[in-house]
Short mmCIF file of C-alpha atoms and ligand atoms in Angstrom, two decimals:
data_model
loop_
_atom_site.label_atom_id
_atom_site.label_comp_id
_atom_site.label_asym_id
_atom_site.label_seq_id
_atom_site.Cartn_x
_atom_site.Cartn_y
_atom_site.Cartn_z
CA MET A 1 -24.69 6.60 9.69
CA TRP A 2 -21.44 6.06 7.83
CA GLN A 3 -20.41 8.60 5.24
CA LEU A 4 -17.97 7.58 2.50
CA TYR A 5 -15.95 10.32 0.79
CA GLN A 6 -15.36 9.17 -2.78
CA PHE A 7 -15.81 9.85 -6.48
CA PRO A 8 -17.34 7.42 -9.00
CA LEU A 9 -14.05 6.37 -10.63
CA CYS A 10 -11.93 5.92 -7.48
CA PRO A 11 -10.97 2.20 -7.55
CA PHE A 12 -10.12 2.11 -3.82
CA SER A 13 -13.55 3.53 -2.95
CA ARG A 14 -15.10 0.92 -5.26
CA LYS A 15 -13.31 -1.88 -3.39
CA VAL A 16 -14.67 -0.52 -0.09
CA ARG A 17 -18.17 -0.09 -1.55
CA LEU A 18 -18.20 -3.69 -2.81
CA LEU A 19 -17.16 -4.90 0.65
CA LEU A 20 -19.80 -2.78 2.40
CA ALA A 21 -22.52 -4.02 0.02
CA GLU A 22 -21.49 -7.69 0.46
CA LYS A 23 -21.62 -7.17 4.23
CA GLY A 24 -24.88 -5.23 4.14
CA VAL A 25 -23.42 -2.11 5.76
CA GLY A 26 -25.32 1.04 4.79
CA TYR A 27 -23.52 4.30 4.00
CA GLU A 28 -24.09 7.66 2.41
CA PRO A 29 -21.68 8.46 -0.42
CA VAL A 30 -20.23 11.99 -0.24
CA ARG A 31 -18.67 13.31 -3.39
CA GLU A 32 -14.99 14.29 -3.01
CA SER A 33 -12.59 15.19 -5.83
CA PRO A 34 -9.15 14.70 -4.26
CA TRP A 35 -7.42 16.56 -7.11
CA LEU A 36 -9.06 19.78 -5.86
CA ARG A 37 -7.20 19.40 -2.55
CA ARG A 38 -10.01 20.94 -0.50
CA ASP A 39 -8.78 22.28 2.86
CA GLU A 40 -11.54 20.61 4.89
CA PHE A 41 -10.72 17.29 3.26
CA LEU A 42 -6.98 17.66 3.93
CA ASP A 43 -7.81 18.42 7.57
CA MET A 44 -9.63 15.11 7.72
CA ASN A 45 -7.00 13.12 5.79
CA PRO A 46 -3.51 14.65 5.53
CA ALA A 47 -2.78 12.22 2.66
CA GLY A 48 -5.54 14.00 0.69
CA GLN A 49 -6.83 10.72 -0.77
CA THR A 50 -10.18 9.02 -1.14
CA PRO A 51 -11.69 6.89 0.36
CA VAL A 52 -12.33 8.26 3.86
CA MET A 53 -15.21 7.13 6.09
CA ILE A 54 -16.72 8.87 9.07
CA ASP A 55 -19.41 7.78 11.48
CA THR A 56 -21.62 10.86 11.73
CA GLU A 57 -23.50 9.63 14.79
CA ARG A 58 -20.75 8.23 16.94
CA GLY A 59 -18.10 10.76 15.94
CA GLY A 60 -14.55 9.59 16.53
CA MET A 61 -11.63 9.53 14.15
CA PRO A 62 -12.20 9.08 10.43
CA LEU A 63 -11.28 5.75 8.85
CA ILE A 64 -8.55 6.38 6.28
CA ASP A 65 -6.86 4.16 3.68
CA SER A 66 -8.89 1.52 1.88
CA ALA A 67 -6.90 -1.39 3.36
CA ALA A 68 -7.41 -0.10 6.91
CA ILE A 69 -11.10 0.51 6.16
CA CYS A 70 -11.59 -3.04 4.85
CA GLU A 71 -9.81 -4.58 7.85
CA TYR A 72 -12.04 -2.47 10.15
CA PHE A 73 -15.26 -3.82 8.64
CA GLU A 74 -13.85 -7.36 8.55
CA GLU A 75 -13.22 -7.06 12.28
CA THR A 76 -16.54 -5.47 13.21
CA VAL A 77 -19.05 -7.10 10.83
CA GLU A 78 -19.10 -10.89 10.76
CA LYS A 79 -21.30 -11.33 7.69
CA ALA A 80 -19.60 -12.24 4.39
CA SER A 81 -16.02 -12.54 5.63
CA MET A 82 -13.72 -11.53 2.79
CA ILE A 83 -10.35 -12.10 4.52
CA ASN A 84 -11.00 -15.69 5.43
CA GLY A 85 -9.37 -19.08 5.95
CA THR A 86 -6.05 -19.95 7.60
CA ALA A 87 -3.38 -17.35 8.34
CA ALA A 88 -1.63 -18.47 5.12
CA ASN A 89 -4.85 -18.03 3.08
CA ARG A 90 -5.30 -14.60 4.62
CA ALA A 91 -1.74 -13.66 3.70
CA GLU A 92 -2.38 -14.71 0.09
CA ILE A 93 -5.57 -12.61 0.01
CA ARG A 94 -3.72 -9.57 1.36
CA ARG A 95 -0.83 -10.10 -1.08
CA LEU A 96 -3.23 -10.02 -4.03
CA VAL A 97 -5.14 -7.02 -2.69
CA ALA A 98 -1.80 -5.18 -2.46
CA TRP A 99 -0.90 -6.41 -5.96
CA PHE A 100 -4.04 -4.91 -7.51
CA ASP A 101 -4.00 -1.79 -5.32
CA THR A 102 -0.40 -0.98 -6.15
CA GLN A 103 0.88 -2.72 -9.31
CA PHE A 104 -2.37 -2.73 -11.31
CA PHE A 105 -3.22 0.77 -10.10
CA ARG A 106 0.23 2.18 -10.89
CA GLU A 107 0.55 0.60 -14.34
CA ILE A 108 -3.04 0.83 -15.56
CA THR A 109 -5.71 2.61 -13.52
CA ALA A 110 -3.61 5.61 -12.44
CA PRO A 111 -2.36 6.53 -15.93
CA LEU A 112 -5.86 6.03 -17.40
CA LEU A 113 -7.37 8.29 -14.70
CA GLU A 114 -4.67 10.89 -15.34
CA GLU A 115 -4.94 10.83 -19.13
CA ARG A 116 -8.69 10.45 -19.56
CA MET A 117 -10.11 12.10 -16.44
CA VAL A 118 -7.74 14.56 -14.71
CA LYS A 119 -6.39 15.98 -17.98
CA ARG A 120 -9.92 16.49 -19.21
CA LEU A 121 -11.54 17.84 -16.03
CA VAL A 122 -8.65 19.89 -14.67
CA HIS A 123 -6.28 20.79 -17.48
CA ARG A 124 -8.67 20.65 -20.47
CA MET A 125 -6.01 18.73 -22.36
CA THR A 126 -6.25 15.71 -24.64
CA PRO A 127 -4.77 12.40 -23.46
CA ASP A 128 -1.28 11.30 -24.44
CA ALA A 129 -1.72 8.39 -26.90
CA GLY A 130 1.60 6.81 -25.90
CA MET A 131 0.60 6.67 -22.23
CA LEU A 132 -2.76 5.12 -23.09
CA ARG A 133 -1.05 2.48 -25.23
CA GLU A 134 1.36 1.61 -22.40
CA ALA A 135 -1.50 1.23 -19.92
CA MET A 136 -3.48 -0.99 -22.29
CA LYS A 137 -0.40 -3.15 -22.88
CA ALA A 138 0.10 -3.50 -19.14
CA ALA A 139 -3.58 -4.51 -18.81
CA VAL A 140 -2.96 -7.48 -21.13
CA GLY A 141 -0.20 -8.68 -18.80
CA HIS A 142 -2.47 -8.35 -15.78
CA LEU A 143 -5.30 -10.25 -17.48
CA ASP A 144 -2.77 -12.98 -18.30
CA TYR A 145 -1.91 -13.18 -14.60
CA ILE A 146 -5.61 -13.42 -13.67
CA ASP A 147 -6.01 -16.23 -16.23
CA TYR A 148 -3.03 -17.98 -14.63
CA LEU A 149 -4.49 -17.65 -11.12
CA LEU A 150 -7.85 -19.00 -12.35
CA ASP A 151 -6.10 -22.01 -13.92
CA HIS A 152 -5.35 -23.15 -10.38
CA ARG A 153 -8.19 -21.65 -8.35
CA THR A 154 -11.93 -20.96 -8.48
CA TRP A 155 -11.48 -17.43 -7.15
CA LEU A 156 -8.36 -15.27 -7.33
CA ALA A 157 -6.97 -16.12 -3.88
CA GLY A 158 -8.38 -19.63 -3.45
CA ALA A 159 -11.54 -21.68 -3.13
CA THR A 160 -13.84 -18.87 -1.98
CA MET A 161 -14.51 -15.31 -3.01
CA SER A 162 -12.38 -12.83 -1.07
CA LEU A 163 -11.25 -9.23 -0.88
CA ALA A 164 -8.74 -10.10 -3.64
CA ASP A 165 -11.66 -10.53 -6.08
CA LEU A 166 -13.24 -7.27 -4.94
CA ALA A 167 -9.94 -5.38 -5.25
CA ALA A 168 -9.26 -6.78 -8.73
CA ALA A 169 -12.79 -6.15 -9.97
CA ALA A 170 -12.70 -2.60 -8.58
CA GLN A 171 -9.52 -1.74 -10.50
CA ILE A 172 -10.66 -3.51 -13.67
CA SER A 173 -14.05 -1.81 -13.66
CA VAL A 174 -12.44 1.64 -13.59
CA ALA A 175 -9.93 0.68 -16.28
CA ASP A 176 -12.83 -0.73 -18.34
CA TYR A 177 -14.88 2.46 -17.90
CA LEU A 178 -11.89 4.37 -19.29
CA GLY A 179 -11.53 2.07 -22.31
CA GLY A 180 -8.38 0.29 -21.11
CA ILE A 181 -9.56 -3.33 -21.13
CA ASP A 182 -9.68 -5.68 -24.13
CA TRP A 183 -11.05 -9.13 -23.19
CA LYS A 184 -9.85 -10.78 -26.40
CA SER A 185 -8.16 -14.15 -25.65
CA HIS A 186 -8.80 -13.83 -21.91
CA GLU A 187 -11.76 -16.19 -21.60
CA GLN A 188 -11.14 -17.22 -18.00
CA ALA A 189 -10.64 -13.70 -16.71
CA LYS A 190 -13.72 -12.58 -18.65
CA ARG A 191 -15.92 -15.33 -17.18
CA TRP A 192 -14.73 -14.46 -13.68
CA TYR A 193 -15.36 -10.74 -14.27
CA VAL A 194 -18.86 -11.33 -15.64
CA GLY A 195 -19.54 -13.29 -12.43
CA MET A 196 -18.36 -10.32 -10.38
CA LYS A 197 -20.39 -7.85 -12.46
CA SER A 198 -23.60 -9.82 -11.95
CA ARG A 199 -23.41 -9.60 -8.14
CA PRO A 200 -25.98 -7.30 -6.51
CA SER A 201 -23.07 -5.50 -4.80
CA PHE A 202 -21.65 -4.53 -8.20
CA ARG A 203 -24.75 -3.39 -10.10
CA PRO A 204 -25.12 0.06 -8.45
CA LEU A 205 -21.46 0.91 -9.15
CA LEU A 206 -21.84 0.05 -12.83
CA ALA A 207 -24.90 2.26 -13.10
CA GLU A 208 -23.04 5.39 -11.94
CA ARG A 209 -21.51 7.86 -14.34
CA MET A 210 -18.67 10.34 -14.03
CA GLU A 211 -19.50 13.75 -15.48
CA VAL A 212 -18.27 14.40 -19.02
CA ILE A 213 -16.74 10.91 -19.43
CA SER A 214 -18.80 8.08 -20.96
CA PRO A 215 -17.90 4.40 -20.67
CA PRO A 216 -17.78 2.06 -23.70
CA ALA A 217 -21.02 0.41 -24.87
CA ASP A 218 -20.46 -2.95 -23.16
CA TYR A 219 -19.26 -1.54 -19.81
CA GLU A 220 -22.40 -2.68 -17.96
CA LYS A 221 -23.21 -5.70 -20.12
CA LEU A 222 -23.12 -9.25 -18.77
CA ASP A 223 -22.67 -10.88 -22.20
CA LEU A 224 -19.29 -9.50 -23.22
CA MET B 1 13.12 -21.94 9.75
CA TRP B 2 11.90 -18.70 8.20
CA GLN B 3 14.01 -17.07 5.51
CA LEU B 4 13.62 -13.35 4.82
CA TYR B 5 14.65 -12.04 1.40
CA GLN B 6 15.87 -8.49 1.90
CA PHE B 7 18.72 -5.99 1.61
CA PRO B 8 20.07 -3.81 4.43
CA LEU B 9 18.44 -0.55 3.26
CA CYS B 10 14.96 -1.89 2.39
CA PRO B 11 12.63 0.00 4.78
CA PHE B 12 9.79 -2.54 4.38
CA SER B 13 12.14 -5.39 5.33
CA ARG B 14 13.28 -3.30 8.32
CA LYS B 15 9.69 -2.92 9.49
CA VAL B 16 9.21 -6.70 9.27
CA ARG B 17 12.54 -7.36 11.02
CA LEU B 18 11.60 -5.03 13.88
CA LEU B 19 8.28 -6.85 14.28
CA LEU B 20 9.92 -10.29 14.19
CA ALA B 21 12.51 -9.22 16.78
CA GLU B 22 9.85 -7.73 19.10
CA LYS B 23 7.91 -10.99 18.82
CA GLY B 24 10.97 -13.18 19.24
CA VAL B 25 10.54 -14.95 15.88
CA GLY B 26 13.84 -16.24 14.50
CA TYR B 27 14.70 -15.96 10.80
CA GLU B 28 17.62 -16.22 8.45
CA PRO B 29 18.18 -13.11 6.31
CA VAL B 30 18.81 -13.88 2.63
CA ARG B 31 20.34 -11.11 0.60
CA GLU B 32 18.22 -10.04 -2.40
CA SER B 33 18.81 -6.98 -4.60
CA PRO B 34 15.42 -6.42 -6.27
CA TRP B 35 16.89 -4.00 -8.82
CA LEU B 36 18.74 -6.99 -10.40
CA ARG B 37 15.35 -8.60 -11.16
CA ARG B 38 16.66 -12.13 -10.68
CA ASP B 39 14.48 -14.74 -12.45
CA GLU B 40 14.24 -17.04 -9.41
CA PHE B 41 13.11 -14.12 -7.28
CA LEU B 42 10.49 -13.01 -9.82
CA ASP B 43 9.18 -16.59 -9.89
CA MET B 44 8.69 -16.35 -6.14
CA ASN B 45 7.23 -12.81 -6.17
CA PRO B 46 5.87 -11.52 -9.50
CA ALA B 47 5.99 -7.99 -8.04
CA GLY B 48 9.79 -8.37 -7.80
CA GLN B 49 9.92 -6.61 -4.44
CA THR B 50 11.49 -7.27 -1.06
CA PRO B 51 10.55 -8.40 1.57
CA VAL B 52 9.50 -12.00 0.90
CA MET B 53 9.46 -14.73 3.55
CA ILE B 54 9.45 -18.47 3.12
CA ASP B 55 9.21 -21.27 5.63
CA THR B 56 11.94 -23.66 4.51
CA GLU B 57 10.73 -26.54 6.66
CA ARG B 58 7.00 -26.45 6.14
CA GLY B 59 7.09 -25.33 2.52
CA GLY B 60 3.91 -23.67 1.30
CA MET B 61 3.45 -20.35 -0.42
CA PRO B 62 5.84 -17.49 0.24
CA LEU B 63 4.62 -14.55 2.33
CA ILE B 64 4.71 -11.45 0.15
CA ASP B 65 4.16 -7.73 0.86
CA SER B 66 5.29 -6.28 4.17
CA ALA B 67 1.74 -5.44 5.31
CA ALA B 68 0.53 -8.99 4.64
CA ILE B 69 3.63 -10.38 6.37
CA CYS B 70 3.07 -8.23 9.48
CA GLU B 71 -0.62 -9.22 9.66
CA TYR B 72 0.43 -12.88 9.36
CA PHE B 73 2.75 -12.72 12.37
CA GLU B 74 0.22 -10.66 14.33
CA GLU B 75 -2.28 -13.44 13.76
CA THR B 76 0.04 -16.36 14.50
CA VAL B 77 2.31 -15.05 17.30
CA GLU B 78 0.59 -13.61 20.34
CA LYS B 79 3.64 -12.03 21.97
CA ALA B 80 4.11 -8.26 21.64
CA SER B 81 0.93 -7.43 19.75
CA MET B 82 1.63 -4.45 17.52
CA ILE B 83 -1.84 -4.02 15.97
CA ASN B 84 -3.67 -3.72 19.21
CA GLY B 85 -6.64 -2.10 20.93
CA THR B 86 -10.17 -1.52 19.65
CA ALA B 87 -11.10 -1.79 15.98
CA ALA B 88 -10.82 2.01 15.79
CA ASN B 89 -7.32 1.95 17.35
CA ARG B 90 -6.33 -0.77 14.91
CA ALA B 91 -7.62 1.31 11.99
CA GLU B 92 -5.52 4.27 13.18
CA ILE B 93 -2.42 2.03 13.42
CA ARG B 94 -2.99 0.72 9.89
CA ARG B 95 -3.62 4.23 8.55
CA LEU B 96 -0.27 5.41 9.90
CA VAL B 97 1.58 2.32 8.67
CA ALA B 98 0.16 3.04 5.20
CA TRP B 99 1.13 6.71 5.60
CA PHE B 100 4.78 5.91 6.27
CA ASP B 101 4.93 3.02 3.78
CA THR B 102 3.50 5.08 0.95
CA GLN B 103 3.75 8.86 1.54
CA PHE B 104 7.03 8.91 3.49
CA PHE B 105 8.51 6.25 1.22
CA ARG B 106 7.46 8.00 -1.99
CA GLU B 107 8.57 11.49 -0.97
CA ILE B 108 11.72 10.68 0.99
CA THR B 109 13.05 7.09 1.20
CA ALA B 110 12.48 6.12 -2.45
CA PRO B 111 14.22 9.16 -3.98
CA LEU B 112 17.11 8.86 -1.49
CA LEU B 113 17.52 5.16 -2.35
CA GLU B 114 17.42 5.97 -6.05
CA GLU B 115 19.84 8.89 -5.90
CA ARG B 116 22.32 7.59 -3.34
CA MET B 117 22.14 3.80 -3.76
CA VAL B 118 20.75 2.65 -7.14
CA LYS B 119 22.53 5.36 -9.13
CA ARG B 120 25.79 4.49 -7.43
CA LEU B 121 25.54 0.69 -7.48
CA VAL B 122 23.83 0.20 -10.84
CA HIS B 123 24.45 3.21 -13.02
CA ARG B 124 27.73 4.52 -11.52
CA MET B 125 26.24 8.00 -11.60
CA THR B 126 26.32 10.83 -9.08
CA PRO B 127 23.10 11.82 -7.31
CA ASP B 128 20.92 14.68 -8.54
CA ALA B 129 21.30 17.50 -6.00
CA GLY B 130 17.82 18.88 -6.71
CA MET B 131 16.18 15.52 -5.96
CA LEU B 132 18.13 15.21 -2.71
CA ARG B 133 17.05 18.71 -1.66
CA GLU B 134 13.40 17.91 -2.39
CA ALA B 135 13.56 14.72 -0.31
CA MET B 136 15.19 16.50 2.62
CA LYS B 137 12.56 19.23 2.48
CA ALA B 138 9.82 16.61 2.51
CA ALA B 139 11.49 14.99 5.53
CA VAL B 140 11.08 18.23 7.51
CA GLY B 141 7.33 18.13 6.83
CA HIS B 142 7.12 14.51 7.96
CA LEU B 143 9.06 15.23 11.17
CA ASP B 144 6.63 18.10 11.81
CA TYR B 145 3.76 15.64 11.49
CA ILE B 146 5.45 13.23 13.93
CA ASP B 147 5.92 16.12 16.39
CA TYR B 148 2.22 16.90 16.00
CA LEU B 149 1.19 13.29 16.66
CA LEU B 150 3.44 13.18 19.74
CA ASP B 151 1.84 16.38 21.07
CA HIS B 152 -1.31 14.33 21.57
CA ARG B 153 -0.01 10.82 22.13
CA THR B 154 2.80 8.88 23.82
CA TRP B 155 3.40 6.72 20.75
CA LEU B 156 2.53 7.55 17.15
CA ALA B 157 -0.85 5.79 17.01
CA GLY B 158 -1.88 6.05 20.67
CA ALA B 159 -1.01 5.07 24.23
CA THR B 160 1.10 2.02 23.39
CA MET B 161 3.85 1.19 20.93
CA SER B 162 2.48 -0.24 17.69
CA LEU B 163 3.35 -1.19 14.15
CA ALA B 164 3.00 2.51 13.29
CA ASP B 165 6.12 3.24 15.37
CA LEU B 166 8.00 0.37 13.73
CA ALA B 167 6.97 1.47 10.22
CA ALA B 168 7.97 5.08 10.88
CA ALA B 169 11.30 4.17 12.50
CA ALA B 170 12.08 1.79 9.63
CA GLN B 171 11.60 4.50 7.00
CA ILE B 172 13.40 7.16 9.06
CA SER B 173 16.38 4.90 9.75
CA VAL B 174 16.95 4.32 6.03
CA ALA B 175 16.51 8.02 5.26
CA ASP B 176 18.93 8.82 8.10
CA TYR B 177 21.50 6.30 6.78
CA LEU B 178 21.31 8.12 3.45
CA GLY B 179 21.82 11.55 5.03
CA GLY B 180 18.24 12.75 4.57
CA ILE B 181 17.28 13.56 8.17
CA ASP B 182 18.05 16.75 10.08
CA TRP B 183 16.73 16.63 13.65
CA LYS B 184 17.11 20.38 14.22
CA SER B 185 13.98 21.82 15.91
CA HIS B 186 12.27 18.43 16.08
CA GLU B 187 12.87 17.66 19.75
CA GLN B 188 9.81 15.46 20.24
CA ALA B 189 10.38 13.36 17.14
CA LYS B 190 14.06 13.03 18.08
CA ARG B 191 13.28 11.83 21.62
CA TRP B 192 10.82 9.30 20.24
CA TYR B 193 13.35 8.08 17.66
CA VAL B 194 16.15 7.72 20.22
CA GLY B 195 13.72 5.57 22.23
CA MET B 196 13.13 3.39 19.16
CA LYS B 197 16.86 3.17 18.41
CA SER B 198 17.67 1.97 21.90
CA ARG B 199 15.38 -1.06 21.67
CA PRO B 200 17.12 -4.43 21.41
CA SER B 201 15.08 -5.09 18.23
CA PHE B 202 16.68 -2.07 16.56
CA ARG B 203 20.36 -2.44 17.50
CA PRO B 204 21.24 -5.22 14.98
CA LEU B 205 19.72 -3.24 12.09
CA LEU B 206 21.76 -0.17 12.96
CA ALA B 207 24.96 -2.22 13.04
CA GLU B 208 24.54 -3.42 9.43
CA ARG B 209 26.17 -1.70 6.51
CA MET B 210 25.34 -1.52 2.82
CA GLU B 211 28.38 -2.03 0.58
CA VAL B 212 30.02 1.15 -0.71
CA ILE B 213 27.63 3.49 1.13
CA SER B 214 28.51 4.77 4.62
CA PRO B 215 26.03 6.35 7.02
CA PRO B 216 26.66 9.70 8.77
CA ALA B 217 28.66 9.69 12.03
CA ASP B 218 25.67 9.85 14.40
CA TYR B 219 23.56 7.22 12.59
CA GLU B 220 23.93 4.67 15.39
CA LYS B 221 24.32 7.14 18.29
CA LEU B 222 21.75 7.42 21.07
CA ASP B 223 22.75 10.97 22.07
CA LEU B 224 21.84 12.90 18.93
N1 LIG C 301 -3.55 3.70 -0.34
C1 LIG C 301 -4.73 4.50 -0.57
C2 LIG C 301 -4.72 5.03 -1.99
C3 LIG C 301 -5.89 5.93 -2.29
C4 LIG C 301 -5.69 6.75 -3.57
O1 LIG C 301 -4.63 6.72 -4.20
N2 LIG C 301 -6.75 7.49 -3.94
C5 LIG C 301 -6.66 8.36 -5.11
C6 LIG C 301 -7.98 8.40 -5.88
S1 LIG C 301 -8.23 6.92 -6.77
C7 LIG C 301 -6.41 9.77 -4.64
O2 LIG C 301 -7.08 10.25 -3.75
N3 LIG C 301 -5.43 10.46 -5.26
C8 LIG C 301 -5.12 11.80 -4.96
C9 LIG C 301 -3.71 11.97 -4.43
O3 LIG C 301 -3.01 10.95 -4.24
O4 LIG C 301 -3.32 13.12 -4.22
C10 LIG C 301 -5.97 3.66 -0.30
O5 LIG C 301 -5.90 2.44 -0.52
O6 LIG C 301 -6.96 4.21 0.18
N1 LIG C 302 4.25 -2.79 -0.79
C1 LIG C 302 5.52 -3.47 -0.74
C2 LIG C 302 6.62 -2.53 -1.17
C3 LIG C 302 7.98 -3.18 -1.22
C4 LIG C 302 9.02 -2.37 -2.00
O1 LIG C 302 8.70 -1.33 -2.62
N2 LIG C 302 10.27 -2.85 -1.95
C5 LIG C 302 11.33 -2.21 -2.71
C6 LIG C 302 12.65 -2.24 -1.96
S1 LIG C 302 12.64 -1.08 -0.63
C7 LIG C 302 11.56 -2.98 -3.99
O2 LIG C 302 11.67 -4.20 -3.95
N3 LIG C 302 11.63 -2.28 -5.14
C8 LIG C 302 11.89 -2.88 -6.40
C9 LIG C 302 10.74 -2.68 -7.37
O3 LIG C 302 9.71 -2.11 -6.97
O4 LIG C 302 10.91 -3.09 -8.52
C10 LIG C 302 5.74 -3.96 0.68
O5 LIG C 302 5.26 -3.30 1.61
O6 LIG C 302 6.35 -5.02 0.85
#
């Protein structure tokens, strides 16, 4: 049985969970709060980050880093290929996954997690309004870019759904939970996201809650 | 013909260049300074980062993000496979590539580039001694980790040379150019790095210079 070390608002764990659900791979989620820097967790992953996966039956080394984890399941489970097409298509998928995992995360998800989650849970502080404003402004730019991609394509990286869609939806869903997303004048991006939200792989994630922090009223809704 | 947009001290471009040289793929380097945020470059890569590759004959989309670029050439050029072995081996290679590309880069290469290159070229300022000290201290920890890996393995990710070795050597070589590496009491890591430096793929990189900034005397030497 696979175990997945994660917490409900980790966008990289969400990307992995969406992939596993699309592929029909079962796993047991194990709650890990990386900000606590637990010794046993650091022994497993010196980077101290979620997600980490371990195969409790077969033993062996843990799988670490969400990109490496996704490539592993792409290579070992044929069903629902999410890095598909020609080598050029695959490069475009990986470019966009990196875009959402690094640029979107750095400008939007990471500051929202810091201001609205870590400050609250760890430091018992209130969020910095300026930081929240910056993140929400950056989100508008990213939704513009998604609109632009969808002007030319059915899915973010091309004609079929791919890991790029899962990576984007994972980041957006966390940002949305933390109140950072305003869909106003982003019709295309909104339609695409409602499509993602209505997938069976997505429903269980949307039903989860992080202690103390509540999402906005329409977080789970399909009619935004 | 492939063109590679890069500058001499970009560690991600160095990783790609090492891979291309090991595989025998020819390319023309095109000088790009991402900190200038040139409009034409941003049109090509909205992330504004080097490396970017384009195929000038066949046209098509640019290849963007060093991880996506490396996967592309792994998939299309059989020679000198650098993401090799079982799916588990491949996951360990990708974990370590991500480790050097993100943790090593963030703690060591990025601050050294900022303090010793960007401040000098762009802002005409002197480096912050405290930041340099922090980066050099972090480098000691990373060399310890490389020693630890080499206690158990011939190469960083296992029994054969892999992209993990190229990624690590790329970051280290830039940090070394910028005076951030002290090999004292890191015999294993040093032996491994001298082996990397002596490869034909590495020699041309070591011969290049960045304007205004000179490397330490033993930067190119094989007898450290
Ligand atoms: N590149 C990693 C990033 C993972 C990551 O940043 N995880 C966050 C939680 S969302 C974390 O563990 N942060 C704690 C830390 O960096 O110390 C991946 O894709 O798995
Ligand atoms: N994830 C990217 C990172 C590339 C990167 O950070 N490149 C640096 C130069 S070493 C850059 O272009 N920085 C400018 C910026 O981030 O604005 C990759 O692996 O290609």
